[in-house]
PDB file of C-alpha atoms in Angstrom:
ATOM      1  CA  UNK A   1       0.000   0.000   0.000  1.00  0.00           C
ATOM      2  CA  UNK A   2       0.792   3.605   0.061  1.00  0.00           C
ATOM      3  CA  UNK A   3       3.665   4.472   2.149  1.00  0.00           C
ATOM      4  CA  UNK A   4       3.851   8.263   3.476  1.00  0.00           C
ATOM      5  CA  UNK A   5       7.028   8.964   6.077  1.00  0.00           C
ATOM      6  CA  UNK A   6       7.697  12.207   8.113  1.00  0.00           C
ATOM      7  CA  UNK A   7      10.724  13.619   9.342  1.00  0.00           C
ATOM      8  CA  UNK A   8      11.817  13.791  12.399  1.00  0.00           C
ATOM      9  CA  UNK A   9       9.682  11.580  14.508  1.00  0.00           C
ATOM     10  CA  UNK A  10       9.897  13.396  17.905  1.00  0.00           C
ATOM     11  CA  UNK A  11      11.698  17.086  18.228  1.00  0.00           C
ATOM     12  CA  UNK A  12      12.020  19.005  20.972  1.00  0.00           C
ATOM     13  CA  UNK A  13      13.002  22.851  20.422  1.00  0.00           C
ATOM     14  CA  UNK A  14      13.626  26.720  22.285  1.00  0.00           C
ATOM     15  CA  UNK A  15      11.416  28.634  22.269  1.00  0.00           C
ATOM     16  CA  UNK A  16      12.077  31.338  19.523  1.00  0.00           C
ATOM     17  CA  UNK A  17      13.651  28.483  17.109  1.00  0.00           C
ATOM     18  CA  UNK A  18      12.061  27.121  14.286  1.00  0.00           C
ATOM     19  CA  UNK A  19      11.587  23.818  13.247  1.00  0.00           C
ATOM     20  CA  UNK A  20      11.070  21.955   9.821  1.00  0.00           C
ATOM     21  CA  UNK A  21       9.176  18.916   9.530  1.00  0.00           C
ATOM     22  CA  UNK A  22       9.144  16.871   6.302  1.00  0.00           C
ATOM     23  CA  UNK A  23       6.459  14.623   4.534  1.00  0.00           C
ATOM     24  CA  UNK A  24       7.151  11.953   1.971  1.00  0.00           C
ATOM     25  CA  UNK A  25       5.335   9.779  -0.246  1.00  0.00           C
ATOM     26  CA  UNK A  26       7.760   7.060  -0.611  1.00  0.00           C
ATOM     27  CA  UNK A  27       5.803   5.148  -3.465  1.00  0.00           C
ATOM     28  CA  UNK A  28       3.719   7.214  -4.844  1.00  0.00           C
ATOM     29  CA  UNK A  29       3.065  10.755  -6.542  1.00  0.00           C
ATOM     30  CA  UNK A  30       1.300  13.114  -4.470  1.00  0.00           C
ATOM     31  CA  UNK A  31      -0.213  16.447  -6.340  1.00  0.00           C
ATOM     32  CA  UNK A  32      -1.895  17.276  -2.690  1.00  0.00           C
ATOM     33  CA  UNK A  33      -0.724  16.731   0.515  1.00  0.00           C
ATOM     34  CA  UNK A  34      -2.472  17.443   3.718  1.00  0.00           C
ATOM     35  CA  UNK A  35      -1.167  18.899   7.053  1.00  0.00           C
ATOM     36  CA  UNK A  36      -2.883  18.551  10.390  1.00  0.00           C
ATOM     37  CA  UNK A  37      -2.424  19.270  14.086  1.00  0.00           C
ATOM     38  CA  UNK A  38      -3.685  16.831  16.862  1.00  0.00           C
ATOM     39  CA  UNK A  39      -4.105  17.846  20.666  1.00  0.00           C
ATOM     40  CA  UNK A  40      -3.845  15.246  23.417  1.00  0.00           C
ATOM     41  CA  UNK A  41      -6.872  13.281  23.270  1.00  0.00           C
ATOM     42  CA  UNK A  42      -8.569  15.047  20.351  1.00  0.00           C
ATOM     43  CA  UNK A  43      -9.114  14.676  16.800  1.00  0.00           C
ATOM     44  CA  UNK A  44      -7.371  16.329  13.788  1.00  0.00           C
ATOM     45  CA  UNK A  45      -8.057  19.587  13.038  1.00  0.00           C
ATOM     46  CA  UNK A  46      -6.898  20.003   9.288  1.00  0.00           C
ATOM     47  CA  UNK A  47      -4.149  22.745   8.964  1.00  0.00           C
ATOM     48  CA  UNK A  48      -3.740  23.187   5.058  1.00  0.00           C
ATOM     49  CA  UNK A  49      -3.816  21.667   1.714  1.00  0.00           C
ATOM     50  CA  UNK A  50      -0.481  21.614   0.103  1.00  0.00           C
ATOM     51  CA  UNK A  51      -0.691  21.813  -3.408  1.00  0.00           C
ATOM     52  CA  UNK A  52       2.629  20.615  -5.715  1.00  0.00           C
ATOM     53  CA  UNK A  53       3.558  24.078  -7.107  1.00  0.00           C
ATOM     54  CA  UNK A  54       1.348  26.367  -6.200  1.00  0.00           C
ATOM     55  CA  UNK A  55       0.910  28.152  -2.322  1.00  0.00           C
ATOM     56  CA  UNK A  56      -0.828  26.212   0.201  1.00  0.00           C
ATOM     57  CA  UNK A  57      -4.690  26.863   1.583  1.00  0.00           C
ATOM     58  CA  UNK A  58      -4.878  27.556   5.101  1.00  0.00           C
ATOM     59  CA  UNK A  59      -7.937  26.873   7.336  1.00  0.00           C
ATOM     60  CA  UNK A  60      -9.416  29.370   8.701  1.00  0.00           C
ATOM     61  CA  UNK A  61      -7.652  30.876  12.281  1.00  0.00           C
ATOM     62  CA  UNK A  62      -4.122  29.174  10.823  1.00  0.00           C
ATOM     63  CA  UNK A  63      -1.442  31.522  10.804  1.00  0.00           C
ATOM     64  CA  UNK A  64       0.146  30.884   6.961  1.00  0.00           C
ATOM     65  CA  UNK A  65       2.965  33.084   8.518  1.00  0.00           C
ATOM     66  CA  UNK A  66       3.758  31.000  11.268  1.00  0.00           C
ATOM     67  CA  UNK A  67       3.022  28.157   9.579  1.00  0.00           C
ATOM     68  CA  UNK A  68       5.004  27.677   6.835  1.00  0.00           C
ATOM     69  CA  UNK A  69       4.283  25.339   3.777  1.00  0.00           C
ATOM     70  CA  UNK A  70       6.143  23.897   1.126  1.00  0.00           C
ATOM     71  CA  UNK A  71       5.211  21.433  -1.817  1.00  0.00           C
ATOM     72  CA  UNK A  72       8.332  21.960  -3.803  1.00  0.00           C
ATOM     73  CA  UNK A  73       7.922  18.461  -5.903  1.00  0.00           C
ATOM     74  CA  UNK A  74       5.299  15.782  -6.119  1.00  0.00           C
ATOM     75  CA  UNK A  75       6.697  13.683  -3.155  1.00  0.00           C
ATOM     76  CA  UNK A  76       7.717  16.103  -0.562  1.00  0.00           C
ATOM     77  CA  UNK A  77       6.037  18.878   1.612  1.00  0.00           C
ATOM     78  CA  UNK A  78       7.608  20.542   4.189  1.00  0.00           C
ATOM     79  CA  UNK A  79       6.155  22.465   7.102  1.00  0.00           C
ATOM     80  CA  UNK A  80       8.170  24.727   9.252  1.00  0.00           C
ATOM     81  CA  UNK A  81       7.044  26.126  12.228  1.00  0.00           C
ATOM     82  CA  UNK A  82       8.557  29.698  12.817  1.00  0.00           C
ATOM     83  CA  UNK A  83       9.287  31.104  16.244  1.00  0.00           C
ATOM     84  CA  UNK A  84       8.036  28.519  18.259  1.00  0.00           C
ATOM     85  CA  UNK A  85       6.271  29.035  21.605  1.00  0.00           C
ATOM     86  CA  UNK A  86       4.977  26.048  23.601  1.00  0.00           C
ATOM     87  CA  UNK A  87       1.712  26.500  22.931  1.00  0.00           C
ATOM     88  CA  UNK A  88       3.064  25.441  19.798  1.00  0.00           C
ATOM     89  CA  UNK A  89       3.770  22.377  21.017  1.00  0.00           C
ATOM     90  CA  UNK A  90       1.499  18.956  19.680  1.00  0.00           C
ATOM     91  CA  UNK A  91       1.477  16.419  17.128  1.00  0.00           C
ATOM     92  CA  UNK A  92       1.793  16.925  13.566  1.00  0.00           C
ATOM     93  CA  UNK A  93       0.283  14.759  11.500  1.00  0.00           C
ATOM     94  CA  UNK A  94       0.610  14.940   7.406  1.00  0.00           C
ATOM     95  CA  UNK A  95      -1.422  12.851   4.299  1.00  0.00           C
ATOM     96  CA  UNK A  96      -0.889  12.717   1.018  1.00  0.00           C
ATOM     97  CA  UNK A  97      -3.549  11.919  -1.457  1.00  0.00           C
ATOM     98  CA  UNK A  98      -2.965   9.039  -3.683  1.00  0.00           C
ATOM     99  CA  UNK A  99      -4.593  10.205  -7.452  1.00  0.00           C
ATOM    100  CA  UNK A 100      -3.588   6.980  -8.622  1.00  0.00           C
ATOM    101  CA  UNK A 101      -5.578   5.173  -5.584  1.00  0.00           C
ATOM    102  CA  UNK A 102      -9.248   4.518  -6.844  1.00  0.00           C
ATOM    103  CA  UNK A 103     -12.113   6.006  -6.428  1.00  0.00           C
ATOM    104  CA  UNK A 104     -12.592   7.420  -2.614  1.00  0.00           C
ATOM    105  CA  UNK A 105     -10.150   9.438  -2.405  1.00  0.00           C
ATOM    106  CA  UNK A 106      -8.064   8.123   0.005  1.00  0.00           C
ATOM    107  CA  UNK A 107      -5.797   9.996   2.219  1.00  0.00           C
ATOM    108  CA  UNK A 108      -2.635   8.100   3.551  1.00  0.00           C
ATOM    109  CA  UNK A 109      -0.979   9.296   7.047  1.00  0.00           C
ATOM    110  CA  UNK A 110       2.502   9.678   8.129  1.00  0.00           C
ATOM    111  CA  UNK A 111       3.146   8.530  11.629  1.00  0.00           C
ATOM    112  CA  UNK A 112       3.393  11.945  13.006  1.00  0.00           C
ATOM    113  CA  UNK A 113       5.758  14.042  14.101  1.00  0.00           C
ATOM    114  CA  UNK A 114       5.689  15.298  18.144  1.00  0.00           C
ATOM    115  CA  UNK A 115       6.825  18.557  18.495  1.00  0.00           C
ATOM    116  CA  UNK A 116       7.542  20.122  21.704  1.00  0.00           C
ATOM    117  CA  UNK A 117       8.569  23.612  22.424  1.00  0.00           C
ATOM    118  CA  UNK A 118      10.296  24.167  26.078  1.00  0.00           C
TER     119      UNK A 118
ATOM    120  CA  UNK B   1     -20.963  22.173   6.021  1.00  0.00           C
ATOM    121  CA  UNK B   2     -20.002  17.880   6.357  1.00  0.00           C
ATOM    122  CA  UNK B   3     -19.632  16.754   9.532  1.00  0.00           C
ATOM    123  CA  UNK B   4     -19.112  13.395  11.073  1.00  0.00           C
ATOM    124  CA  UNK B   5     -20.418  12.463  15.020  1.00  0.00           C
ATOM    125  CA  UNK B   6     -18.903   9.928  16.600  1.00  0.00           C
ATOM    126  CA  UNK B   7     -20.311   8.257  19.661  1.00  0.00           C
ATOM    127  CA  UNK B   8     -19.099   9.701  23.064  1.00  0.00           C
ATOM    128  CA  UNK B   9     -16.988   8.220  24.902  1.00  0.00           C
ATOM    129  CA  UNK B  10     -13.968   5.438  25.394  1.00  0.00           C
ATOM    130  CA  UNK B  11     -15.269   2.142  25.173  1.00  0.00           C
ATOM    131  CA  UNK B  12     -13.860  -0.874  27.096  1.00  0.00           C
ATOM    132  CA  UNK B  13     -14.564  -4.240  26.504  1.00  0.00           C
ATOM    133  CA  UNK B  14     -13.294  -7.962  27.160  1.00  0.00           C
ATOM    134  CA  UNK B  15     -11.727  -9.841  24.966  1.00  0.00           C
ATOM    135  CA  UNK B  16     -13.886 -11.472  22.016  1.00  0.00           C
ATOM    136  CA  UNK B  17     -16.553  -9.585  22.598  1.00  0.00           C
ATOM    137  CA  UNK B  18     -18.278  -7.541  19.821  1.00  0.00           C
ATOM    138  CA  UNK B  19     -17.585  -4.068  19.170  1.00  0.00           C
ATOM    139  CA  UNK B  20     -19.863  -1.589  17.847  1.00  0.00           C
ATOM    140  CA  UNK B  21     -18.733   2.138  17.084  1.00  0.00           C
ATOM    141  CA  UNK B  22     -21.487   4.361  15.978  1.00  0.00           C
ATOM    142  CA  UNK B  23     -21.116   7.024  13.019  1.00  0.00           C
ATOM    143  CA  UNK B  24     -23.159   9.394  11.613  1.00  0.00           C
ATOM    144  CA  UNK B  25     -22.762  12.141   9.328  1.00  0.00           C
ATOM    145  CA  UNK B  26     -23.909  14.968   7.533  1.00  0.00           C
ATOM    146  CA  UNK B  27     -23.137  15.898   4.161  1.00  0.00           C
ATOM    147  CA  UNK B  28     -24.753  17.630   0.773  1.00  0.00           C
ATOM    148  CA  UNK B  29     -23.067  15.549  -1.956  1.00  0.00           C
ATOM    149  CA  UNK B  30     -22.306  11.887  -1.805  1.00  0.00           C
ATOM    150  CA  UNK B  31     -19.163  11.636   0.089  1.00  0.00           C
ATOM    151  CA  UNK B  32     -16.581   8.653   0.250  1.00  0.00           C
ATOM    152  CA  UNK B  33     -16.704   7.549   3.847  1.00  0.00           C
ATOM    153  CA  UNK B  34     -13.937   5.806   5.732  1.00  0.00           C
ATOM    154  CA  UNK B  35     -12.648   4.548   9.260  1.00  0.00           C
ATOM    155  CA  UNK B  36      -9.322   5.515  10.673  1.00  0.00           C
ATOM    156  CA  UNK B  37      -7.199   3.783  13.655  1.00  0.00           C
ATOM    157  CA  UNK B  38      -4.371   4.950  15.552  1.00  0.00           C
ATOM    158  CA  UNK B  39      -2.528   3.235  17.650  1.00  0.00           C
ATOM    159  CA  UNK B  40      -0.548   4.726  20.376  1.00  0.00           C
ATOM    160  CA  UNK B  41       2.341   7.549  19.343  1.00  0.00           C
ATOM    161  CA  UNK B  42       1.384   6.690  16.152  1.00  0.00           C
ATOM    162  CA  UNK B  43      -0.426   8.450  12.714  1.00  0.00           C
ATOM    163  CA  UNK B  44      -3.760   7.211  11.227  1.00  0.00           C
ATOM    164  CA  UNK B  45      -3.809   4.174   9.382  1.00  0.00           C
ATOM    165  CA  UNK B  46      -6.740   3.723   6.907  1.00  0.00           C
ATOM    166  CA  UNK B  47      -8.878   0.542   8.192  1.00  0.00           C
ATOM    167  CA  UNK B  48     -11.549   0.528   5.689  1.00  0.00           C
ATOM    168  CA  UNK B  49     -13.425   2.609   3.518  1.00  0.00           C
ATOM    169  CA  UNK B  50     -16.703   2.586   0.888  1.00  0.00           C
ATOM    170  CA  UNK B  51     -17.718   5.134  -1.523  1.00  0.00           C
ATOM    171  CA  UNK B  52     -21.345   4.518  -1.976  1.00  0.00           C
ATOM    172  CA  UNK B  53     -24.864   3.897  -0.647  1.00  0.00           C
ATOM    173  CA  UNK B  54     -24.814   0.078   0.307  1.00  0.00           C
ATOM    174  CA  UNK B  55     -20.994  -0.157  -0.016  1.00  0.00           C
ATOM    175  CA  UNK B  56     -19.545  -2.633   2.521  1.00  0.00           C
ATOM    176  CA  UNK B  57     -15.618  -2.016   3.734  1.00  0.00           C
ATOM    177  CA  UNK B  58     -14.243  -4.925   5.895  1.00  0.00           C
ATOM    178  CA  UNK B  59     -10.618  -5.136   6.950  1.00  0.00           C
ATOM    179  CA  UNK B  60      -9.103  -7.145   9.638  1.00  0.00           C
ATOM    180  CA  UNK B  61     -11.854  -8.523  11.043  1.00  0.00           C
ATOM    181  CA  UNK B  62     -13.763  -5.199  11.247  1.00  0.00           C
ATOM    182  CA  UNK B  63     -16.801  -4.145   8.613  1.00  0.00           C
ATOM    183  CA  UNK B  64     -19.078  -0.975   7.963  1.00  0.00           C
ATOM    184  CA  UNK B  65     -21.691  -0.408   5.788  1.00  0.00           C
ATOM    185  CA  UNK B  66     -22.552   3.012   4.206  1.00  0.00           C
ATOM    186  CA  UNK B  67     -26.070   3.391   5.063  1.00  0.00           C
ATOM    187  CA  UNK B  68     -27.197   6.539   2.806  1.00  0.00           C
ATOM    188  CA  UNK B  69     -30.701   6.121   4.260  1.00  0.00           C
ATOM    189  CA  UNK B  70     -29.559   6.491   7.732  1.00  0.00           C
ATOM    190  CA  UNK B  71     -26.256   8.639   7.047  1.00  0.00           C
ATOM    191  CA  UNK B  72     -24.840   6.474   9.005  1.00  0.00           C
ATOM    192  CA  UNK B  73     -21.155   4.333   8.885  1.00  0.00           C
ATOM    193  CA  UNK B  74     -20.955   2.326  12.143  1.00  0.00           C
ATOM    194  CA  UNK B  75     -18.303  -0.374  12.588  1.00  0.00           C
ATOM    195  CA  UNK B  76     -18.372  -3.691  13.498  1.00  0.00           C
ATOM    196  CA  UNK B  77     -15.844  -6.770  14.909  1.00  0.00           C
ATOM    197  CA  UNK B  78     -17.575  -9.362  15.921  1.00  0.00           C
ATOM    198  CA  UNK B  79     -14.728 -10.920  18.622  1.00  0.00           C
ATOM    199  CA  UNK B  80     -11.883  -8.285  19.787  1.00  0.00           C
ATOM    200  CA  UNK B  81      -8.408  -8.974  20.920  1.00  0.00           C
ATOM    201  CA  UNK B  82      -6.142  -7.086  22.753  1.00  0.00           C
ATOM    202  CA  UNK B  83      -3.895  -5.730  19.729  1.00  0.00           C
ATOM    203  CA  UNK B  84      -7.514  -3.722  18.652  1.00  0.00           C
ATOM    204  CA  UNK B  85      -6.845  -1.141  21.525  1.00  0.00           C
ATOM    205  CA  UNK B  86      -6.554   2.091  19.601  1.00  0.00           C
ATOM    206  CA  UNK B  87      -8.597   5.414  18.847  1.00  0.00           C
ATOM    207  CA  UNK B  88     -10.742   4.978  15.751  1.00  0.00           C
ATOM    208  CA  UNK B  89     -11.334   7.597  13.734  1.00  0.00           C
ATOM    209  CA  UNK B  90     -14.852   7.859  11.738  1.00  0.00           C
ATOM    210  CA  UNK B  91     -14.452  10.156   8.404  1.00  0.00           C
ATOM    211  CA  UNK B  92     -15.707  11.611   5.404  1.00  0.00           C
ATOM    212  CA  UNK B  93     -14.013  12.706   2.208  1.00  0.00           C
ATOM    213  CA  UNK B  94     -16.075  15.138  -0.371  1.00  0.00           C
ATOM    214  CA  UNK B  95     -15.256  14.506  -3.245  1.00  0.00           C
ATOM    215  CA  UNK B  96     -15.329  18.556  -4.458  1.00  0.00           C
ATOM    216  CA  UNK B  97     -12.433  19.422  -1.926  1.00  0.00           C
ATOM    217  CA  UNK B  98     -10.703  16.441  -1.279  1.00  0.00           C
ATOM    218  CA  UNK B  99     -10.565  17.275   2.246  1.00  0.00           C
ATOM    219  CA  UNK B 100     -11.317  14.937   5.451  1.00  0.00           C
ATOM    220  CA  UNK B 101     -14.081  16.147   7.861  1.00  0.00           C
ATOM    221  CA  UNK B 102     -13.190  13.841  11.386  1.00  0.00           C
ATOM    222  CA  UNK B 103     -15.411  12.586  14.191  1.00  0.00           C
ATOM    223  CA  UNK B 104     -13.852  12.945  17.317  1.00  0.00           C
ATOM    224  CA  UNK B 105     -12.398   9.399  17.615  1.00  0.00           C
ATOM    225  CA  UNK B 106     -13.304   6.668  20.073  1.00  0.00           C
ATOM    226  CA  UNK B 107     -11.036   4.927  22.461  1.00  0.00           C
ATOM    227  CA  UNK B 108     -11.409   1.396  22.347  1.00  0.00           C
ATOM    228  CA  UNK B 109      -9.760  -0.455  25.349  1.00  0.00           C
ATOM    229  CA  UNK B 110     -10.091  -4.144  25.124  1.00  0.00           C
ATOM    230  CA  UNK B 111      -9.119  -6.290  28.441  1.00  0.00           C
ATOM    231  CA  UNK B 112      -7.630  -9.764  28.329  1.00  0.00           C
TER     232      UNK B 112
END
């Protein structure tokens, strides 16, 4: 099946720093990746769409500035998280959509990256 | 807009018994719907999914059927083991956006 990876698994940052995280789709072409954030015990509230190319959509109350996003190439998306605070601090979570997949349009997860800001 | 409701609350259960999570959702097209479980420290792994009225996904053991008449996607395992302890994760896909709506997720704690 689709395989999507993020890098790093677990990073732990000053406050003030920024931080990259990276999302891969290791066998597959993905046109539109997804990123989300996930409190402790919650569900996933959906960041942005990263489009290959073009500049990514934000949800509304996301900070694009803070939040930055980058689909350079059709198996990588990048978000960095500028000046981080603690209350930055959380689980990333990214998806890529597989075009190729069938009908459903299926959305496969990386395992998540656990960011902590001291 | 869509929306997906998941039952509240964790559920805990003994081993082989059944499992029923309820999901219901509301949508204005005729979205793809899906199930979602994580397992601890880890991302969302797709379980099963169906993408229309009177579709049946199964995976593993587990099953859901897209009910269009009941906007409804509940899922079923009929005898749990201890390795299904995870949060599942009900959700919808419309096919305009692309975009995943979420239910809430359910903890499922199953005791030896």
């Amino acid at each position: 099946g689709a395989v999507v990876s993020q890098h790093p698994s677990r990073v732990i940052c000053k406050s003030g720093t920024s931080v990259k995280i990276e999302c891969r789709s290791l066998d597959f072409q993905a046109t539109t990746m997804f990123w989300y954030r996930q409190f402790p015990k919650k569900s996933l509230m959906l960041m942005a769409t990263s489009n290959e190319g073009s500049k990514a959509t934000y949800e509304q109350g996301v900070e694009k500035d803070k939040f930055l996003i980058n689909h350079a190439s059709l198996t990588l998306s990048t978000l960095t998280v500028t000046s981080a605070h603690p209350e930055d601090s959380s689980f990333y979570i990214c998806s890529a959509r597989d075009p190729a997949g069938g009908p459903g349009d299926t959305q496969y997860f990386g395992p998540g990256t656990r960011l902590t800001v001291l | 807009g869509d929306s997906v409701t998941q039952m509240e609350g964790p559920v805990t259960l003994s081993e082989e018994a059944f499992l029923t999570i309820n999901c219901t959702y509301t949508a204005t097209g005729y979205p793809s719907l899906f199930w979602y479980v994580q397992y601890p420290g880890e991302g969302l792994q797709l379980l099963l999914k169906a993408t229309k009225a009177d579709d049946k996904g199964s995976n593993k053991g587990f099953e859901a059927t897209y009910r269009k008449e009941t906007t409804s996607f509940h899922l079923e395992k009929g005898s749990v083991q201890v390795s299904d302890s995870a949060v599942y994760f009900c959700a919808l896909s419309d096919h305009g956006n692309n975009r995943l709506a979420f239910g809430k997720g359910n903890q499922v704690v199953v005791i030896p």
